[in-house]
Amino acid sequence: MIIPTYNEAENIQPIVARVRESVPDAHILVADDNSPDGTGKIADELSAEDDHVHVLHRKGKEGLGAAYLAGFRWGMDNGYGVLVEMDADGSHQPEELPRLLTALKGADLVLGSRWVPGGRIVNWPKSREFISRGGSLYSRVLLDVPIRDVTGGYRAFRKETLEGLGLDEVASAGYCFQVDLARRAVAAGFHVVEVPITFVERERGDSKMSRDILVEALWRVTAWGVGSRANKVLGRRPAKRR
């Protein structure tokens, strides 16, 4: 379980406890971007008390994508066969993790989805839902990926899947990092499965969503889509990584 953190001092202890209760065998890596509110120190204290909790201290805030990439490398270097993305704020419910892991037995990548039948959101304003639904629809159509929730961040990967995604080429730092990995998985021929989740708006702390993150996502997705269509017109096919 990779949990990136930046100023999540109020949330890190509860989310770690819920993960440990939901999947007792799971190991947790807190990837902290040098949080000024002391999140890293709290994570160190949790790690000292529990050998299933580990901490990766990073130099500073470099974005969600960079934190996950560092976490993936740490996990693969330490021999983990399954790596899971999860937010620290409780929006991704640890109690639903067993469903993702069960689905992974027949898949290469499992996405916790808000926009498939059975999925739902709790306590979101309509404006936020519009942005999220619109972003997934725009990405799905422009990139031609058969995924309903392209932007979601509750995901379970097999190690072999991550090894086949060309992670060294991933440059997106914000939330479009999720779109990037999804499109790479589809292009590489991996079996991607979506399972419904209930996404709950955070109760404590501040959201990391910003205008800059949305702008980055828009221009990167547009560039990927235009590039993909240009390659089709020119008869170029993306190389399979498997």
Short mmCIF file of C-alpha atoms in Angstrom, two decimals:
data_model
loop_
_atom_site.label_atom_id
_atom_site.label_comp_id
_atom_site.label_asym_id
_atom_site.label_seq_id
_atom_site.Cartn_x
_atom_site.Cartn_y
_atom_site.Cartn_z
CA MET A 1 0.00 0.00 0.00
CA ILE A 2 1.58 3.26 -1.12
CA ILE A 3 0.11 6.31 0.63
CA PRO A 4 1.59 9.65 -0.52
CA THR A 5 1.35 12.42 2.05
CA TYR A 6 1.78 16.15 2.26
CA ASN A 7 0.34 17.83 5.36
CA GLU A 8 -1.82 14.87 6.36
CA ALA A 9 -1.00 14.87 10.09
CA GLU A 10 -4.69 14.60 11.00
CA ASN A 11 -5.31 11.69 8.65
CA ILE A 12 -2.25 9.44 8.55
CA GLN A 13 -2.80 7.56 11.82
CA PRO A 14 -6.50 6.77 11.17
CA ILE A 15 -5.90 5.62 7.59
CA VAL A 16 -2.99 3.38 8.59
CA ALA A 17 -5.10 1.81 11.33
CA ARG A 18 -7.98 1.15 8.92
CA VAL A 19 -5.68 -0.47 6.36
CA ARG A 20 -4.09 -2.69 8.99
CA GLU A 21 -7.53 -3.79 10.19
CA SER A 22 -8.94 -4.36 6.68
CA VAL A 23 -5.97 -6.32 5.28
CA PRO A 24 -3.74 -7.38 8.20
CA ASP A 25 -1.08 -8.89 5.93
CA ALA A 26 -0.62 -5.70 3.92
CA HIS A 27 2.50 -3.59 4.27
CA ILE A 28 2.14 0.19 4.09
CA LEU A 29 4.62 2.68 2.64
CA VAL A 30 4.02 6.29 3.62
CA ALA A 31 5.74 8.44 0.96
CA ASP A 32 5.98 11.82 2.66
CA ASP A 33 7.02 14.95 0.76
CA ASN A 34 8.68 16.62 3.76
CA SER A 35 5.35 17.78 5.21
CA PRO A 36 5.80 20.90 7.35
CA ASP A 37 2.94 19.80 9.63
CA GLY A 38 4.89 16.81 10.98
CA THR A 39 3.20 14.03 8.99
CA GLY A 40 6.57 12.35 8.42
CA LYS A 41 7.34 12.30 12.15
CA ILE A 42 3.98 10.70 12.92
CA ALA A 43 4.61 8.12 10.22
CA ASP A 44 8.01 7.34 11.76
CA GLU A 45 6.32 6.77 15.11
CA LEU A 46 3.80 4.40 13.53
CA SER A 47 6.65 2.56 11.79
CA ALA A 48 8.54 2.17 15.05
CA GLU A 49 5.51 0.48 16.58
CA ASP A 50 4.54 -1.71 13.61
CA ASP A 51 6.89 -3.59 11.27
CA HIS A 52 4.21 -3.50 8.55
CA VAL A 53 4.53 0.28 8.28
CA HIS A 54 7.41 1.86 6.36
CA VAL A 55 8.28 5.48 5.60
CA LEU A 56 9.91 7.03 2.55
CA HIS A 57 11.06 10.57 3.30
CA ARG A 58 11.27 12.73 0.18
CA LYS A 59 13.02 16.09 -0.13
CA GLY A 60 9.95 18.18 -0.85
CA LYS A 61 6.61 18.51 -2.59
CA GLU A 62 7.09 17.28 -6.17
CA GLY A 63 3.58 16.13 -7.04
CA LEU A 64 1.45 13.02 -6.71
CA GLY A 65 2.98 11.27 -9.69
CA ALA A 66 6.54 11.67 -8.46
CA ALA A 67 5.57 10.33 -5.03
CA TYR A 68 3.90 7.26 -6.52
CA LEU A 69 6.80 6.58 -8.86
CA ALA A 70 9.19 6.67 -5.91
CA GLY A 71 6.86 4.36 -4.00
CA PHE A 72 6.62 1.93 -6.90
CA ARG A 73 10.40 1.73 -7.16
CA TRP A 74 10.73 1.17 -3.42
CA GLY A 75 8.11 -1.56 -3.49
CA MET A 76 9.56 -3.39 -6.48
CA ASP A 77 13.10 -3.11 -5.13
CA ASN A 78 11.90 -4.69 -1.90
CA GLY A 79 10.23 -7.64 -3.57
CA TYR A 80 6.51 -6.80 -3.33
CA GLY A 81 4.36 -8.50 -5.99
CA VAL A 82 1.30 -6.26 -5.63
CA LEU A 83 1.40 -2.48 -5.24
CA VAL A 84 -1.65 -0.38 -4.39
CA GLU A 85 -2.29 3.35 -4.68
CA MET A 86 -4.39 4.94 -1.93
CA ASP A 87 -5.07 8.49 -0.77
CA ALA A 88 -4.27 9.42 2.82
CA ASP A 89 -7.42 11.44 3.45
CA GLY A 90 -9.91 8.57 3.74
CA SER A 91 -11.58 9.20 0.38
CA HIS A 92 -10.42 5.71 -0.64
CA GLN A 93 -11.95 3.40 1.90
CA PRO A 94 -9.55 0.68 3.11
CA GLU A 95 -12.55 -1.54 3.82
CA GLU A 96 -12.99 -1.89 0.05
CA LEU A 97 -9.40 -3.00 -0.51
CA PRO A 98 -10.19 -6.74 -0.29
CA ARG A 99 -12.53 -6.31 -3.28
CA LEU A 100 -9.73 -4.80 -5.37
CA LEU A 101 -7.27 -7.51 -4.37
CA THR A 102 -9.77 -10.27 -5.17
CA ALA A 103 -10.36 -8.79 -8.63
CA LEU A 104 -6.59 -8.61 -9.21
CA LYS A 105 -6.46 -12.44 -9.23
CA GLY A 106 -7.94 -12.28 -12.74
CA ALA A 107 -6.46 -8.99 -13.92
CA ASP A 108 -3.21 -7.09 -14.41
CA LEU A 109 -4.56 -3.80 -13.06
CA VAL A 110 -7.67 -3.11 -10.99
CA LEU A 111 -9.19 0.35 -10.79
CA GLY A 112 -11.53 1.40 -8.01
CA SER A 113 -14.21 3.18 -10.03
CA ARG A 114 -16.73 5.84 -9.08
CA TRP A 115 -18.43 5.82 -12.47
CA VAL A 116 -19.36 2.17 -13.03
CA PRO A 117 -22.65 0.67 -11.76
CA GLY A 118 -22.44 0.40 -7.98
CA GLY A 119 -19.86 3.16 -7.66
CA ARG A 120 -20.79 6.41 -5.97
CA ILE A 121 -19.48 9.58 -4.36
CA VAL A 122 -20.33 11.07 -0.97
CA ASN A 123 -20.31 14.76 0.05
CA TRP A 124 -19.00 16.17 -3.22
CA PRO A 125 -20.35 19.45 -4.59
CA LYS A 126 -21.87 19.22 -8.06
CA SER A 127 -19.04 21.35 -9.46
CA ARG A 128 -16.41 18.84 -8.34
CA GLU A 129 -18.43 15.93 -9.71
CA PHE A 130 -18.79 17.72 -13.04
CA ILE A 131 -15.02 18.26 -13.28
CA SER A 132 -14.26 14.64 -12.41
CA ARG A 133 -16.86 13.09 -14.70
CA GLY A 134 -15.95 15.49 -17.48
CA GLY A 135 -12.24 14.77 -17.09
CA SER A 136 -12.79 11.02 -17.29
CA LEU A 137 -15.10 11.36 -20.30
CA TYR A 138 -12.70 13.68 -22.12
CA SER A 139 -9.75 11.36 -21.44
CA ARG A 140 -11.68 8.24 -22.40
CA VAL A 141 -12.86 9.64 -25.72
CA LEU A 142 -9.68 11.45 -26.72
CA LEU A 143 -7.36 8.59 -25.76
CA ASP A 144 -9.73 5.81 -26.83
CA VAL A 145 -9.43 3.84 -23.58
CA PRO A 146 -12.32 1.60 -22.45
CA ILE A 147 -12.22 2.82 -18.84
CA ARG A 148 -15.05 4.69 -17.14
CA ASP A 149 -13.01 6.24 -14.31
CA VAL A 150 -9.74 7.15 -16.00
CA THR A 151 -8.72 9.69 -13.36
CA GLY A 152 -9.39 7.63 -10.23
CA GLY A 153 -6.49 6.97 -7.87
CA TYR A 154 -7.49 3.83 -5.96
CA ARG A 155 -5.62 1.14 -7.90
CA ALA A 156 -4.00 -2.26 -7.48
CA PHE A 157 -1.13 -3.23 -9.80
CA ARG A 158 0.76 -6.43 -10.29
CA LYS A 159 4.50 -5.85 -10.19
CA GLU A 160 4.80 -7.21 -13.73
CA THR A 161 2.26 -4.66 -14.93
CA LEU A 162 4.26 -1.74 -13.56
CA GLU A 163 7.42 -3.19 -15.11
CA GLY A 164 5.66 -3.11 -18.49
CA LEU A 165 4.44 0.49 -18.36
CA GLY A 166 7.71 2.30 -19.06
CA LEU A 167 7.69 4.19 -15.77
CA ASP A 168 11.00 5.89 -16.59
CA GLU A 169 9.17 7.73 -19.38
CA VAL A 170 6.36 9.05 -17.18
CA ALA A 171 6.67 12.82 -16.71
CA SER A 172 3.21 13.82 -15.46
CA ALA A 173 3.33 14.97 -11.86
CA GLY A 174 -0.24 15.85 -10.93
CA TYR A 175 -3.50 13.95 -11.13
CA CYS A 176 -3.09 13.29 -14.87
CA PHE A 177 -0.46 10.79 -13.73
CA GLN A 178 -3.41 8.45 -13.24
CA VAL A 179 -4.58 9.00 -16.81
CA ASP A 180 -1.06 8.38 -18.08
CA LEU A 181 -0.75 5.00 -16.34
CA ALA A 182 -4.21 3.93 -17.49
CA ARG A 183 -3.52 4.72 -21.15
CA ARG A 184 -0.14 2.98 -20.96
CA ALA A 185 -1.74 -0.14 -19.48
CA VAL A 186 -4.34 -0.29 -22.24
CA ALA A 187 -1.76 0.36 -24.98
CA ALA A 188 0.49 -2.39 -23.58
CA GLY A 189 -2.33 -4.92 -23.75
CA PHE A 190 -2.79 -5.46 -20.03
CA HIS A 191 -6.12 -6.69 -18.68
CA VAL A 192 -7.68 -3.77 -16.81
CA VAL A 193 -10.72 -4.29 -14.58
CA GLU A 194 -12.87 -1.69 -12.83
CA VAL A 195 -14.68 -2.45 -9.57
CA PRO A 196 -17.16 -0.06 -7.96
CA ILE A 197 -16.10 1.96 -4.93
CA THR A 198 -17.67 4.60 -2.72
CA PHE A 199 -15.54 7.73 -2.81
CA VAL A 200 -15.92 9.88 0.29
CA GLU A 201 -14.85 13.54 0.40
CA ARG A 202 -12.17 14.21 2.99
CA GLU A 203 -13.33 15.38 6.42
CA ARG A 204 -9.99 16.77 7.66
CA GLY A 205 -7.23 18.75 5.97
CA ASP A 206 -7.14 20.56 2.65
CA SER A 207 -7.60 19.15 -0.84
CA LYS A 208 -4.50 19.22 -3.05
CA MET A 209 -6.54 19.91 -6.20
CA SER A 210 -5.64 23.21 -7.85
CA ARG A 211 -6.07 25.13 -11.08
CA ASP A 212 -2.48 24.31 -12.11
CA ILE A 213 -3.17 20.60 -11.71
CA LEU A 214 -6.28 20.84 -13.89
CA VAL A 215 -4.43 22.83 -16.56
CA GLU A 216 -1.58 20.29 -16.63
CA ALA A 217 -4.06 17.44 -17.01
CA LEU A 218 -5.93 19.18 -19.84
CA TRP A 219 -2.89 19.98 -21.96
CA ARG A 220 -1.20 16.62 -21.42
CA VAL A 221 -4.31 14.60 -22.25
CA THR A 222 -4.90 16.75 -25.32
CA ALA A 223 -1.29 16.29 -26.46
CA TRP A 224 -1.47 12.51 -25.95
CA GLY A 225 -4.73 12.31 -27.87
CA VAL A 226 -3.53 14.40 -30.79
CA GLY A 227 -0.28 12.43 -30.93
CA SER A 228 -2.12 9.12 -30.91
CA ARG A 229 -4.41 10.16 -33.74
CA ALA A 230 -1.48 11.48 -35.75
CA ASN A 231 0.30 8.15 -35.38
CA LYS A 232 -2.80 6.32 -36.63
CA VAL A 233 -3.04 8.57 -39.67
CA LEU A 234 0.65 7.95 -40.41
CA GLY A 235 0.25 4.22 -39.88
CA ARG A 236 2.42 4.04 -36.77
CA ARG A 237 1.48 1.57 -34.08
CA PRO A 238 2.57 1.87 -30.44
CA ALA A 239 5.02 -0.83 -29.41
CA LYS A 240 3.63 -3.49 -27.09
CA ARG A 241 5.58 -3.79 -23.86
CA ARG A 242 4.53 -7.33 -23.07
#
